[in-house]
Short mmCIF file of C-alpha atoms and ligand atoms in Angstrom, two decimals:
data_model
loop_
_atom_site.label_atom_id
_atom_site.label_comp_id
_atom_site.label_asym_id
_atom_site.label_seq_id
_atom_site.Cartn_x
_atom_site.Cartn_y
_atom_site.Cartn_z
CA MET A 1 0.00 0.00 0.00
CA ILE A 2 0.90 3.65 -0.18
CA VAL A 3 2.07 4.99 3.15
CA ALA A 4 1.79 8.62 4.12
CA LYS A 5 2.28 10.58 7.30
CA ARG A 6 0.46 13.61 8.51
CA LYS A 7 2.22 16.90 7.91
CA PRO A 8 3.44 18.81 10.95
CA PHE A 9 0.48 20.66 12.44
CA ASP A 10 2.07 24.08 12.04
CA GLU A 11 2.54 23.49 8.35
CA ILE A 12 -1.11 22.54 7.92
CA LYS A 13 -2.11 25.62 9.88
CA GLN A 14 0.05 27.75 7.65
CA LEU A 15 -1.55 26.24 4.53
CA LEU A 16 -5.02 27.07 5.87
CA LYS A 17 -4.12 30.62 6.78
CA GLY A 18 -6.53 32.99 5.12
CA TYR A 19 -9.33 30.45 4.68
CA LYS A 20 -12.47 30.49 6.81
CA LYS A 21 -14.43 27.62 5.33
CA VAL A 22 -12.63 24.44 4.38
CA LEU A 23 -13.60 20.85 3.62
CA ASN A 24 -11.13 18.20 4.79
CA ILE A 25 -11.41 15.12 2.59
CA GLY A 26 -10.20 11.75 3.79
CA CYS A 27 -9.50 8.64 1.78
CA GLY A 28 -10.72 5.23 2.89
CA THR A 29 -8.03 3.11 1.24
CA CYS A 30 -4.21 3.08 1.74
CA VAL A 31 -3.94 6.15 3.95
CA ALA A 32 -6.78 4.86 6.13
CA VAL A 33 -5.04 1.52 6.58
CA CYS A 34 -1.80 3.23 7.63
CA LEU A 35 -3.79 5.34 10.12
CA THR A 36 -3.00 8.67 8.48
CA GLY A 37 -5.88 9.93 6.39
CA GLY A 38 -9.04 7.92 7.00
CA GLU A 39 -12.30 9.05 8.55
CA LYS A 40 -10.95 8.98 12.09
CA GLU A 41 -7.85 11.00 11.26
CA VAL A 42 -9.95 13.56 9.42
CA SER A 43 -12.06 14.24 12.50
CA VAL A 44 -9.04 14.35 14.81
CA LEU A 45 -7.27 16.86 12.59
CA ASN A 46 -10.42 18.94 12.23
CA MET A 47 -10.83 19.13 15.97
CA GLU A 48 -7.23 20.30 16.38
CA ILE A 49 -7.58 22.92 13.68
CA ASP A 50 -10.87 24.14 15.08
CA MET A 51 -9.37 24.49 18.53
CA ALA A 52 -6.19 26.20 17.35
CA ARG A 53 -8.07 28.74 15.28
CA LYS A 54 -10.46 29.49 18.13
CA LEU A 55 -7.51 30.15 20.40
CA GLU A 56 -6.16 32.56 17.82
CA ASP A 57 -9.50 34.30 17.72
CA ASN A 58 -9.72 33.50 14.06
CA PRO A 59 -12.36 30.79 13.83
CA ILE A 60 -12.67 28.49 10.85
CA GLN A 61 -15.46 26.24 9.70
CA ILE A 62 -13.77 22.98 8.88
CA ASP A 63 -15.93 20.05 7.85
CA GLY A 64 -14.93 16.51 7.08
CA PHE A 65 -15.91 14.00 4.45
CA THR A 66 -14.24 10.72 3.65
CA ILE A 67 -14.64 8.88 0.39
CA GLU A 68 -13.60 5.35 -0.45
CA ARG A 69 -10.76 6.30 -2.83
CA GLN A 70 -9.58 9.71 -3.97
CA CYS A 71 -7.67 8.19 -6.86
CA ASP A 72 -10.88 6.95 -8.43
CA ARG A 73 -13.40 9.10 -10.32
CA GLU A 74 -16.26 6.88 -9.36
CA TYR A 75 -15.87 7.90 -5.70
CA LEU A 76 -14.90 11.52 -6.29
CA GLU A 77 -18.28 12.10 -7.83
CA ALA A 78 -19.86 12.09 -4.38
CA LEU A 79 -18.07 15.40 -3.76
CA ASP A 80 -19.42 17.24 -6.77
CA ASN A 81 -22.33 18.90 -5.02
CA ARG A 82 -20.45 19.62 -1.79
CA VAL A 83 -17.16 21.28 -2.67
CA ASN A 84 -18.54 24.53 -4.04
CA ASP A 85 -19.58 25.63 -0.57
CA TYR A 86 -15.93 25.86 0.47
CA GLN A 87 -13.05 28.28 -0.08
CA ALA A 88 -10.47 25.48 -0.10
CA LEU A 89 -10.18 21.71 0.12
CA LEU A 90 -7.74 19.96 2.41
CA SER A 91 -6.91 16.39 1.41
CA MET A 92 -5.60 13.58 3.52
CA ALA A 93 -5.12 11.19 0.59
CA CYS A 94 -1.79 10.25 -0.99
CA GLY A 95 -0.21 12.58 -3.53
CA ALA A 96 -2.02 10.85 -6.38
CA GLY A 97 -5.41 11.26 -4.72
CA ILE A 98 -4.74 14.89 -3.89
CA GLN A 99 -3.86 15.61 -7.51
CA PHE A 100 -6.92 13.81 -8.82
CA LEU A 101 -9.04 15.93 -6.53
CA ALA A 102 -7.34 19.13 -7.69
CA GLU A 103 -7.79 18.07 -11.28
CA ARG A 104 -11.52 17.55 -10.82
CA TYR A 105 -12.09 20.92 -9.14
CA PRO A 106 -9.54 23.19 -10.81
CA HIS A 107 -11.27 26.37 -9.57
CA ILE A 108 -10.79 25.51 -5.87
CA PRO A 109 -7.43 25.52 -4.07
CA VAL A 110 -6.55 21.97 -2.94
CA LEU A 111 -4.05 21.64 -0.07
CA PRO A 112 -2.19 18.54 1.17
CA ALA A 113 -2.48 17.54 4.81
CA VAL A 114 -0.12 14.57 4.50
CA ASP A 115 3.34 13.82 3.15
CA THR A 116 3.18 10.79 0.90
CA THR A 117 6.09 8.68 1.94
CA PHE A 118 6.43 5.29 0.29
CA ILE A 119 5.01 2.05 -1.04
CA GLY A 120 5.37 -0.34 1.81
CA VAL A 121 4.18 -3.10 4.05
CA ASN A 122 2.47 -3.35 7.40
CA GLN A 123 5.06 -4.79 9.81
CA ALA A 124 2.90 -4.46 12.93
CA VAL A 125 0.16 -2.12 14.07
CA GLY A 126 1.28 1.40 13.23
CA TRP A 127 4.62 0.25 11.85
CA TYR A 128 5.22 0.39 8.12
CA GLU A 129 8.30 -0.22 6.01
CA GLU A 130 9.16 0.79 2.49
CA ARG A 131 9.61 -1.98 -0.05
CA CYS A 132 9.25 -0.67 -3.61
CA ARG A 133 10.17 2.46 -5.60
CA SER A 134 7.98 1.49 -8.57
CA CYS A 135 10.95 1.41 -10.94
CA SER A 136 8.92 -0.11 -13.78
CA SER A 137 11.36 -2.95 -14.40
CA CYS A 138 11.24 -5.30 -11.46
CA VAL A 139 14.35 -7.40 -10.79
CA LEU A 140 13.03 -9.28 -7.76
CA GLY A 141 13.28 -12.51 -9.77
CA LEU A 142 17.06 -12.18 -9.79
CA THR A 143 17.54 -10.79 -6.33
CA GLY A 144 15.80 -13.34 -4.16
CA GLY A 145 12.69 -11.23 -3.72
CA ILE A 146 14.61 -8.37 -2.09
CA CYS A 147 14.49 -5.01 -3.88
CA PRO A 148 17.97 -3.54 -4.47
CA VAL A 149 16.51 -0.22 -5.59
CA THR A 150 14.66 0.35 -2.34
CA MET A 151 16.58 -1.64 0.23
CA CYS A 152 20.16 -0.79 -0.80
CA ALA A 153 21.08 2.73 0.25
CA LYS A 154 22.83 3.28 -3.07
CA GLY A 155 20.33 1.39 -5.18
CA LEU A 156 23.12 -0.81 -6.51
CA TYR A 157 22.32 -3.52 -9.03
CA ASN A 158 25.66 -5.29 -8.56
CA GLY A 159 26.23 -5.22 -4.84
CA PRO A 160 27.27 -5.37 -2.16
CA CYS A 161 29.51 -2.32 -2.05
CA GLY A 162 32.71 -2.25 -0.01
CA GLY A 163 30.94 -0.64 2.92
CA THR A 164 28.84 -3.59 3.97
CA ASN A 165 29.65 -4.26 7.57
CA LYS A 166 28.89 -7.59 9.27
CA GLY A 167 25.65 -7.83 7.34
CA MET A 168 24.69 -4.21 7.96
CA CYS A 169 24.68 -1.26 5.59
CA GLU A 170 27.43 1.34 5.73
CA ILE A 171 24.92 4.11 6.40
CA ASP A 172 23.65 2.73 9.66
CA SER A 173 24.59 -0.22 11.82
CA SER A 174 20.91 -0.98 12.41
CA GLN A 175 20.02 -1.08 8.71
CA PRO A 176 20.58 -4.52 7.16
CA CYS A 177 22.64 -4.53 3.96
CA ALA A 178 20.25 -5.43 1.15
CA TRP A 179 22.97 -7.17 -0.82
CA PHE A 180 24.05 -9.22 2.14
CA MET A 181 20.46 -10.40 2.50
CA ILE A 182 20.18 -11.04 -1.23
CA TYR A 183 23.34 -13.14 -1.10
CA GLU A 184 22.18 -15.11 1.93
CA ARG A 185 18.75 -15.82 0.50
CA LEU A 186 20.00 -16.86 -2.92
CA LYS A 187 22.66 -19.04 -1.33
CA GLU A 188 19.98 -20.71 0.76
CA GLN A 189 17.95 -21.33 -2.38
CA GLY A 190 20.98 -22.53 -4.36
CA ARG A 191 20.47 -19.68 -6.83
CA LEU A 192 23.69 -17.66 -6.48
CA ASP A 193 24.12 -17.94 -10.25
CA CYS A 194 21.41 -15.25 -10.48
CA ILE A 195 23.92 -12.63 -9.36
CA LEU A 196 27.12 -14.01 -10.84
CA GLU A 197 26.39 -12.25 -14.11
CA ILE A 198 26.69 -8.47 -14.31
CA THR A 199 23.38 -6.66 -14.32
CA PRO A 200 23.68 -4.05 -17.09
CA PRO A 201 22.79 -0.37 -16.58
CA VAL A 202 19.13 0.05 -15.81
CA ASP A 203 16.69 1.69 -18.19
CA TRP A 204 15.21 4.19 -15.76
CA LEU A 205 11.58 4.12 -16.73
CA ASN A 206 10.35 6.19 -13.82
CA GLN A 207 11.71 9.54 -15.02
CA ILE A 208 8.55 10.68 -16.77
CA PRO A 209 4.89 10.33 -15.76
CA ARG A 210 3.79 6.83 -16.62
CA THR A 211 0.49 5.55 -17.94
CA LEU A 212 -0.79 2.02 -17.95
CA VAL A 213 -3.66 0.74 -20.01
CA GLN A 214 -4.37 -2.96 -19.57
CA PRO A 215 -4.37 -4.77 -22.90
CA GLY A 216 -8.06 -5.63 -22.72
CA TYR A 217 -8.94 -1.95 -22.39
CA LYS A 218 -6.87 -0.55 -25.21
CA LYS A 219 -8.76 1.22 -27.93
CA PRO A 220 -8.60 -0.70 -31.17
CA GLU A 221 -6.15 1.00 -33.57
CA MET B 1 49.13 -2.12 -24.44
CA LYS B 2 45.73 -0.81 -23.47
CA SER B 3 46.56 2.71 -22.43
CA GLY B 4 50.31 3.18 -22.39
CA SER B 5 50.11 4.70 -18.91
CA ASN B 6 53.18 4.53 -16.73
CA LEU B 7 51.33 2.30 -14.27
CA GLU B 8 50.35 -0.11 -17.01
CA LYS B 9 53.93 -0.23 -18.32
CA VAL B 10 55.37 -0.84 -14.87
CA LEU B 11 52.96 -3.70 -14.27
CA LEU B 12 53.36 -5.14 -17.74
CA ALA B 13 57.14 -5.20 -17.32
CA GLY B 14 56.61 -7.28 -14.19
CA HIS B 15 57.81 -4.69 -11.70
CA PHE B 16 56.28 -4.51 -8.25
CA ALA B 17 54.08 -1.42 -8.58
CA PHE B 18 53.86 1.28 -5.93
CA THR B 19 51.06 3.84 -6.08
CA GLY B 20 50.15 6.71 -3.81
CA GLU B 21 47.14 8.80 -3.03
CA LEU B 22 46.34 12.48 -2.77
CA GLY B 23 43.18 14.17 -1.53
CA PRO B 24 42.35 17.45 -3.33
CA PRO B 25 41.82 20.52 -1.15
CA ARG B 26 38.52 21.90 0.08
CA GLY B 27 39.26 25.08 -1.81
CA THR B 28 40.98 26.46 -4.84
CA SER B 29 44.66 26.23 -3.98
CA ALA B 30 46.56 24.54 -6.78
CA GLU B 31 49.63 25.26 -4.68
CA GLU B 32 48.38 22.89 -2.00
CA VAL B 33 48.03 20.11 -4.58
CA ARG B 34 51.52 20.85 -5.91
CA GLN B 35 52.94 20.82 -2.41
CA LYS B 36 51.47 17.39 -1.65
CA ALA B 37 52.48 16.11 -5.08
CA SER B 38 56.08 17.15 -4.52
CA PHE B 39 56.40 14.53 -1.77
CA LEU B 40 55.07 11.81 -4.03
CA LYS B 41 57.11 12.67 -7.10
CA ASP B 42 59.57 9.93 -8.14
CA HIS B 43 58.44 7.83 -5.19
CA VAL B 44 55.32 6.28 -6.74
CA ASP B 45 54.25 5.09 -10.20
CA ALA B 46 50.88 6.82 -10.14
CA VAL B 47 48.83 8.84 -7.68
CA ASN B 48 45.15 8.24 -6.95
CA ILE B 49 43.26 11.50 -6.90
CA THR B 50 40.20 11.03 -4.75
CA ASP B 51 36.76 12.15 -5.91
CA ASN B 52 34.85 14.05 -3.22
CA GLN B 53 36.17 11.54 -0.76
CA THR B 54 33.82 10.57 2.10
CA ALA B 55 31.13 12.55 0.26
CA VAL B 56 32.74 15.87 1.17
CA VAL B 57 33.01 18.54 -1.53
CA ARG B 58 36.56 19.05 -2.74
CA MET B 59 38.34 20.28 -5.84
CA ALA B 60 37.25 18.10 -8.79
CA SER B 61 39.40 15.02 -9.15
CA TRP B 62 40.00 15.63 -12.87
CA ALA B 63 41.23 19.15 -12.08
CA ALA B 64 43.63 18.00 -9.39
CA SER B 65 44.72 15.21 -11.77
CA LEU B 66 45.67 17.85 -14.35
CA ILE B 67 47.75 19.72 -11.79
CA LEU B 68 49.62 16.47 -11.17
CA LEU B 69 50.25 16.04 -14.88
CA GLN B 70 51.70 19.56 -14.97
CA GLU B 71 54.01 18.56 -12.14
CA GLY B 72 55.18 15.50 -14.04
CA LEU B 73 53.33 12.88 -11.97
CA GLU B 74 50.90 10.35 -13.30
CA PRO B 75 47.39 10.61 -11.87
CA ASN B 76 44.98 7.77 -11.28
CA TYR B 77 41.73 9.64 -11.74
CA GLN B 78 39.06 8.41 -9.34
CA MET B 79 35.41 8.61 -10.29
CA VAL B 80 32.48 7.75 -8.03
CA CYS B 81 28.96 6.86 -9.12
CA ARG B 82 27.40 8.92 -6.36
CA ASP B 83 27.74 12.36 -7.92
CA ARG B 84 27.05 12.08 -11.64
CA ASN B 85 24.88 10.28 -14.13
CA ARG B 86 26.00 8.33 -17.17
CA LEU B 87 26.10 11.40 -19.41
CA ALA B 88 28.32 13.39 -17.06
CA MET B 89 30.56 10.38 -16.48
CA GLN B 90 31.18 9.69 -20.12
CA SER B 91 31.82 13.32 -20.97
CA ASP B 92 34.25 13.62 -18.05
CA ILE B 93 36.08 10.55 -19.31
CA LEU B 94 36.45 12.08 -22.77
CA GLY B 95 37.70 15.35 -21.31
CA ALA B 96 40.07 13.66 -18.88
CA TYR B 97 41.61 11.57 -21.65
CA ALA B 98 41.86 14.53 -24.02
CA LEU B 99 43.94 16.33 -21.41
CA GLY B 100 46.31 13.45 -20.73
CA ILE B 101 44.73 11.32 -18.01
CA ARG B 102 45.41 7.63 -18.66
CA ASN B 103 44.38 5.74 -15.50
CA MET B 104 40.99 5.69 -13.91
CA LEU B 105 39.58 4.13 -10.78
CA CYS B 106 35.86 3.31 -10.87
CA LEU B 107 34.11 3.39 -7.49
CA SER B 108 30.60 3.37 -6.05
CA GLY B 109 31.45 6.15 -3.60
CA ASP B 110 30.61 6.59 0.06
CA HIS B 111 27.00 7.38 0.81
CA VAL B 112 26.16 11.11 0.99
CA LYS B 113 25.10 10.56 4.57
CA PHE B 114 28.77 10.60 5.62
CA GLY B 115 29.60 13.91 4.04
CA ASP B 116 29.04 17.61 4.29
CA HIS B 117 25.79 17.52 2.27
CA PRO B 118 24.04 14.58 3.92
CA THR B 119 20.65 15.30 2.31
CA ALA B 120 21.94 15.53 -1.27
CA LYS B 121 20.45 13.12 -3.78
CA GLY B 122 22.86 10.27 -4.40
CA VAL B 123 22.87 9.68 -8.15
CA PHE B 124 23.95 6.05 -8.63
CA ASP B 125 22.54 6.08 -12.13
CA ILE B 126 24.99 3.30 -12.83
CA ASP B 127 27.04 1.37 -10.27
CA SER B 128 30.79 0.77 -10.17
CA MET B 129 30.48 -2.52 -12.03
CA GLN B 130 28.55 -0.85 -14.80
CA LEU B 131 31.00 2.08 -14.86
CA ILE B 132 33.93 -0.28 -15.38
CA HIS B 133 32.11 -1.83 -18.29
CA THR B 134 31.22 1.58 -19.69
CA VAL B 135 34.87 2.66 -19.80
CA LYS B 136 35.88 -0.67 -21.28
CA ARG B 137 33.23 -0.39 -23.96
CA MET B 138 34.28 3.17 -24.80
CA ARG B 139 37.90 2.06 -25.04
CA ASP B 140 37.69 -1.32 -26.77
CA GLU B 141 34.54 -1.03 -28.85
CA GLY B 142 34.55 2.72 -29.33
CA LYS B 143 30.93 2.90 -28.19
CA PHE B 144 29.10 5.04 -25.70
CA LEU B 145 26.66 3.35 -23.34
CA GLY B 146 23.85 4.58 -25.54
CA GLY B 147 25.36 2.78 -28.52
CA ALA B 148 26.71 5.70 -30.56
CA ASP B 149 30.33 5.70 -31.78
CA VAL B 150 33.04 7.49 -29.81
CA GLU B 151 35.32 9.49 -32.06
CA HIS B 152 38.92 8.72 -31.05
CA PRO B 153 38.15 6.37 -28.14
CA PRO B 154 39.83 7.07 -24.79
CA ARG B 155 42.64 4.61 -24.06
CA ILE B 156 42.25 4.30 -20.32
CA PHE B 157 43.85 1.80 -17.93
CA ILE B 158 40.83 0.73 -15.90
CA GLY B 159 41.02 0.29 -12.17
CA ALA B 160 38.59 -0.61 -9.42
CA ALA B 161 38.59 -1.16 -5.70
CA SER B 162 38.14 -4.41 -3.90
CA ASN B 163 37.37 -4.92 -0.26
CA PRO B 164 38.53 -8.40 0.74
CA PHE B 165 37.16 -7.93 4.25
CA ALA B 166 33.53 -7.02 3.73
CA ASP B 167 30.92 -9.70 4.27
CA PRO B 168 30.03 -12.13 2.92
CA PHE B 169 33.70 -13.12 2.74
CA GLU B 170 33.12 -16.03 0.30
CA TRP B 171 31.47 -13.59 -2.08
CA ARG B 172 34.43 -11.22 -2.32
CA VAL B 173 36.31 -13.26 -4.91
CA HIS B 174 33.15 -13.63 -6.98
CA ARG B 175 32.70 -9.91 -6.88
CA LEU B 176 36.29 -9.54 -8.03
CA ALA B 177 35.57 -12.00 -10.83
CA LYS B 178 32.57 -9.90 -11.82
CA LYS B 179 34.74 -6.80 -11.98
CA ILE B 180 37.21 -8.68 -14.15
CA SER B 181 34.52 -9.70 -16.59
CA ALA B 182 33.25 -6.13 -16.56
CA GLY B 183 36.69 -5.17 -17.85
CA VAL B 184 38.90 -4.06 -15.00
CA ASP B 185 42.68 -4.09 -15.57
CA PHE B 186 43.92 -3.44 -12.05
CA VAL B 187 42.46 -3.49 -8.58
CA GLN B 188 43.49 -1.65 -5.45
CA THR B 189 42.30 -3.18 -2.23
CA GLN B 190 40.87 -1.66 0.92
CA CYS B 191 43.54 -0.96 3.57
CA ILE B 192 44.78 -4.29 4.83
CA TYR B 193 45.35 -4.91 8.52
CA ASN B 194 44.04 -8.44 8.81
CA MET B 195 46.87 -10.23 7.00
CA GLU B 196 45.49 -13.66 7.78
CA LYS B 197 42.23 -12.92 6.02
CA PHE B 198 44.00 -11.24 3.12
CA ARG B 199 46.21 -14.30 2.58
CA THR B 200 43.08 -16.43 2.37
CA PHE B 201 41.49 -13.99 -0.07
CA ILE B 202 44.53 -13.99 -2.35
CA LYS B 203 44.73 -17.74 -2.22
CA MET B 204 41.10 -18.00 -3.30
CA ALA B 205 41.77 -15.47 -6.09
CA ASN B 206 44.84 -17.47 -7.17
CA ASP B 207 42.90 -20.72 -7.14
CA MET B 208 40.19 -19.21 -9.33
CA GLY B 209 42.83 -17.94 -11.77
CA LEU B 210 41.78 -14.35 -11.12
CA THR B 211 45.24 -13.03 -10.36
CA GLU B 212 46.32 -13.95 -13.87
CA LYS B 213 43.64 -11.73 -15.30
CA VAL B 214 44.01 -8.64 -13.13
CA TYR B 215 46.81 -6.84 -11.31
CA ILE B 216 46.08 -6.65 -7.60
CA LEU B 217 47.67 -3.83 -5.62
CA ALA B 218 47.48 -4.41 -1.90
CA GLY B 219 46.19 -1.41 0.08
CA VAL B 220 48.40 -0.16 2.89
CA THR B 221 47.74 2.72 5.29
CA PRO B 222 50.22 3.19 8.12
CA MET B 223 48.56 3.82 11.49
CA LYS B 224 49.51 7.17 12.98
CA SER B 225 48.09 6.62 16.43
CA VAL B 226 46.10 4.26 18.63
CA GLY B 227 43.14 6.63 18.26
CA MET B 228 43.26 6.25 14.49
CA ALA B 229 43.33 2.46 14.80
CA ASN B 230 40.35 2.46 17.15
CA TYR B 231 38.46 4.82 14.86
CA MET B 232 39.17 2.67 11.81
CA LYS B 233 38.09 -0.41 13.68
CA SER B 234 34.79 0.90 14.95
CA LYS B 235 33.77 3.75 12.66
CA VAL B 236 34.95 3.03 9.12
CA PRO B 237 32.56 0.70 7.29
CA GLY B 238 34.12 -2.39 5.80
CA MET B 239 37.40 -1.98 7.67
CA ASP B 240 38.90 -4.94 9.51
CA VAL B 241 41.42 -4.01 12.20
CA PRO B 242 42.37 -7.00 14.36
CA ASP B 243 42.97 -6.47 18.07
CA ASP B 244 46.62 -7.47 17.90
CA VAL B 245 47.30 -4.52 15.58
CA ILE B 246 45.92 -2.17 18.22
CA LYS B 247 47.78 -4.04 20.92
CA ARG B 248 51.07 -3.67 19.11
CA LEU B 249 50.55 0.08 18.64
CA LYS B 250 49.63 0.43 22.30
CA GLY B 251 52.80 -1.36 23.23
CA ALA B 252 54.97 1.16 21.42
CA GLU B 253 57.03 3.57 23.49
CA LYS B 254 55.55 6.98 24.18
CA GLY B 255 55.95 9.19 21.12
CA LYS B 256 56.89 6.20 18.99
CA VAL B 257 53.42 5.00 17.93
CA ALA B 258 53.58 6.50 14.44
CA GLU B 259 57.04 5.00 14.03
CA GLU B 260 55.60 1.61 14.97
CA GLY B 261 52.81 2.15 12.45
CA ILE B 262 55.31 2.77 9.66
CA LYS B 263 57.30 -0.26 10.73
CA MET B 264 54.20 -2.42 10.52
CA ALA B 265 53.38 -1.04 7.08
CA CYS B 266 56.91 -1.82 5.87
CA GLU B 267 56.67 -5.37 7.18
CA GLN B 268 53.40 -5.78 5.29
CA ILE B 269 54.93 -4.44 2.08
CA GLU B 270 57.85 -6.88 2.50
CA GLU B 271 55.38 -9.75 2.63
CA PHE B 272 53.35 -8.47 -0.34
CA LYS B 273 56.49 -8.35 -2.47
CA THR B 274 56.73 -12.11 -2.32
CA MET B 275 53.04 -12.95 -2.12
CA LYS B 276 51.85 -14.80 -5.19
CA GLY B 277 49.05 -12.88 -6.88
CA VAL B 278 50.01 -9.46 -5.52
CA ALA B 279 51.38 -7.13 -8.21
CA GLY B 280 52.14 -4.12 -6.08
CA VAL B 281 51.13 -1.90 -3.21
CA HIS B 282 48.81 1.06 -3.04
CA LEU B 283 49.92 3.33 -0.22
CA MET B 284 47.18 5.53 1.17
CA ALA B 285 48.93 8.04 3.37
CA ILE B 286 46.27 10.72 3.22
CA GLU B 287 47.32 13.92 4.99
CA TRP B 288 50.62 12.21 5.58
CA GLU B 289 52.02 12.73 2.09
CA HIS B 290 55.29 14.13 3.43
CA LYS B 291 56.01 10.74 4.99
CA VAL B 292 55.77 8.88 1.67
CA PRO B 293 59.43 9.34 0.68
CA GLU B 294 60.52 7.88 4.00
CA ILE B 295 58.07 4.98 3.83
CA ALA B 296 59.02 4.21 0.23
CA GLU B 297 62.69 4.28 1.15
CA ARG B 298 62.26 2.01 4.14
CA ALA B 299 59.95 -0.34 2.25
CA GLY B 300 62.72 -0.78 -0.29
CA VAL B 301 60.63 0.17 -3.31
CA LEU B 302 63.00 2.91 -4.54
CA PRO B 303 64.06 3.88 -7.09
CA ARG B 304 60.86 3.53 -9.10
CA PRO B 305 61.43 1.80 -12.44
CA LYS B 306 61.67 3.96 -15.56
CA VAL B 307 59.69 2.21 -18.26
S1 SF4 C 1 12.82 -3.77 -8.50
FE1 SF4 C 1 12.19 -2.85 -6.57
S2 SF4 C 1 11.50 -0.79 -7.13
FE2 SF4 C 1 11.50 -1.98 -9.00
S3 SF4 C 1 9.42 -2.76 -9.14
FE3 SF4 C 1 10.65 -4.36 -8.14
S4 SF4 C 1 10.38 -3.99 -5.96
FE4 SF4 C 1 9.69 -2.12 -7.01
S1 SF4 C 2 26.24 -1.61 2.47
FE1 SF4 C 2 24.81 -2.91 1.32
S2 SF4 C 2 22.83 -1.85 1.40
FE2 SF4 C 2 24.37 -0.40 2.06
S3 SF4 C 2 24.93 0.72 0.21
FE3 SF4 C 2 26.39 -0.97 0.34
S4 SF4 C 2 25.46 -2.66 -0.79
FE4 SF4 C 2 23.85 -1.16 -0.45
#
């Protein structure tokens, strides 16, 4: 899933400066699962904002509304007859959701309430870890299911570098070295031949905005 | 001959090579580079010029390399993958060659986290393995990475680093083998303190026939103090400093620790001279350049061969 974290409160306050009537829109999918931007988080943030603005003697009307997915038109539709009552929209969805919202209502300022952080996994309640940088050419088949782009601090395709230290990465003695893990796993599986060959320079396919149309949905030529 | 560099000729003629290292200044003083170079002149076959070493901004390594050329020394131009993408790398290689640089050392580079701009974006467009192959392809096939022809290909003697001590130990020789198939001509190792482990590494490399395909220069850095040894042991990633090295330095008479460090380095060099598979020594006496003449003299590697 996509993991995000709430922006520092002061930054959100700064973004809302000058607005008196704002709708805070949550998203019920990834950011709800990682406890950042779902229905509950929307009401908590709204309460904080309300209180802070009251204390400043500058009250704001901040309402909340959470839709299933902000990255999906089907769900955004539910907002069509609500948003026009507001001076600005605050979004607690990931960066993609926020942009889709802004694209649908180009006449209203749309402001982010979260920092979209990574694509990751749920390690335990409230604990998430990054696993993928969506490079568009996955090499997990060669690297024992461990992503060198994400998990190696230098994103090396032919590791480990000379800095690997007793199985840990040179940047931090608590961060496992991805290439050490790749080696260990492949060795265990008897597949070290996967990394004996040199991996050639990568075609970086994530340098421009990407589009995917599934084959079954392509328009006939 | 691949490049005709002095280092290549020395190695090809079967001499025991001796290379040095110089860190460019954190400023614009060419004089400082010249000053350091003057200690190395006639005492080494080539001088590594570090590239923003430990991710700290310094004078460009190609620029400091040119100053060395002016002074009549041969540079070994270091290039890390951390700071530039494949376009910048290839254009720097063309420029460096055009101006007389003949040796190059291809490295990944320390992570930016260690340096003076810890939040910079590390580039790593290609890694050191891929860089080696890029230079080789430019030289031998006259092709850029993108496939276009290089006019007047650069004839570079290609070097790389090898750390025999990083884990997993069994993998180190395979990594060396990978670098050889990528096209490396010579390898300089991480500073060696654990001789036992290094002997095992070289034996493995000999057994795999690797030392017939690449010149290995053993890395030596004399310890200046007990503090330095402790720091290297605990703080420098991938460094292996056994306890008995520290013990021996501690046992030295007051004021004689550095002397003991040099003595240990000379003993190591003596052993490397006769070690099968070792083609020379790379002496990294950073910020201790003025000691190089003395170390070279005592290690019995002078005069340097004229080839
Ligand atoms: S290689 Fe890594 S970044 Fe690329 S798609 Fe696979 S997991 Fe994601
Ligand atoms: S130590 Fe391992 S994870 Fe860290 S940069 Fe080097 S190869 Fe990558």
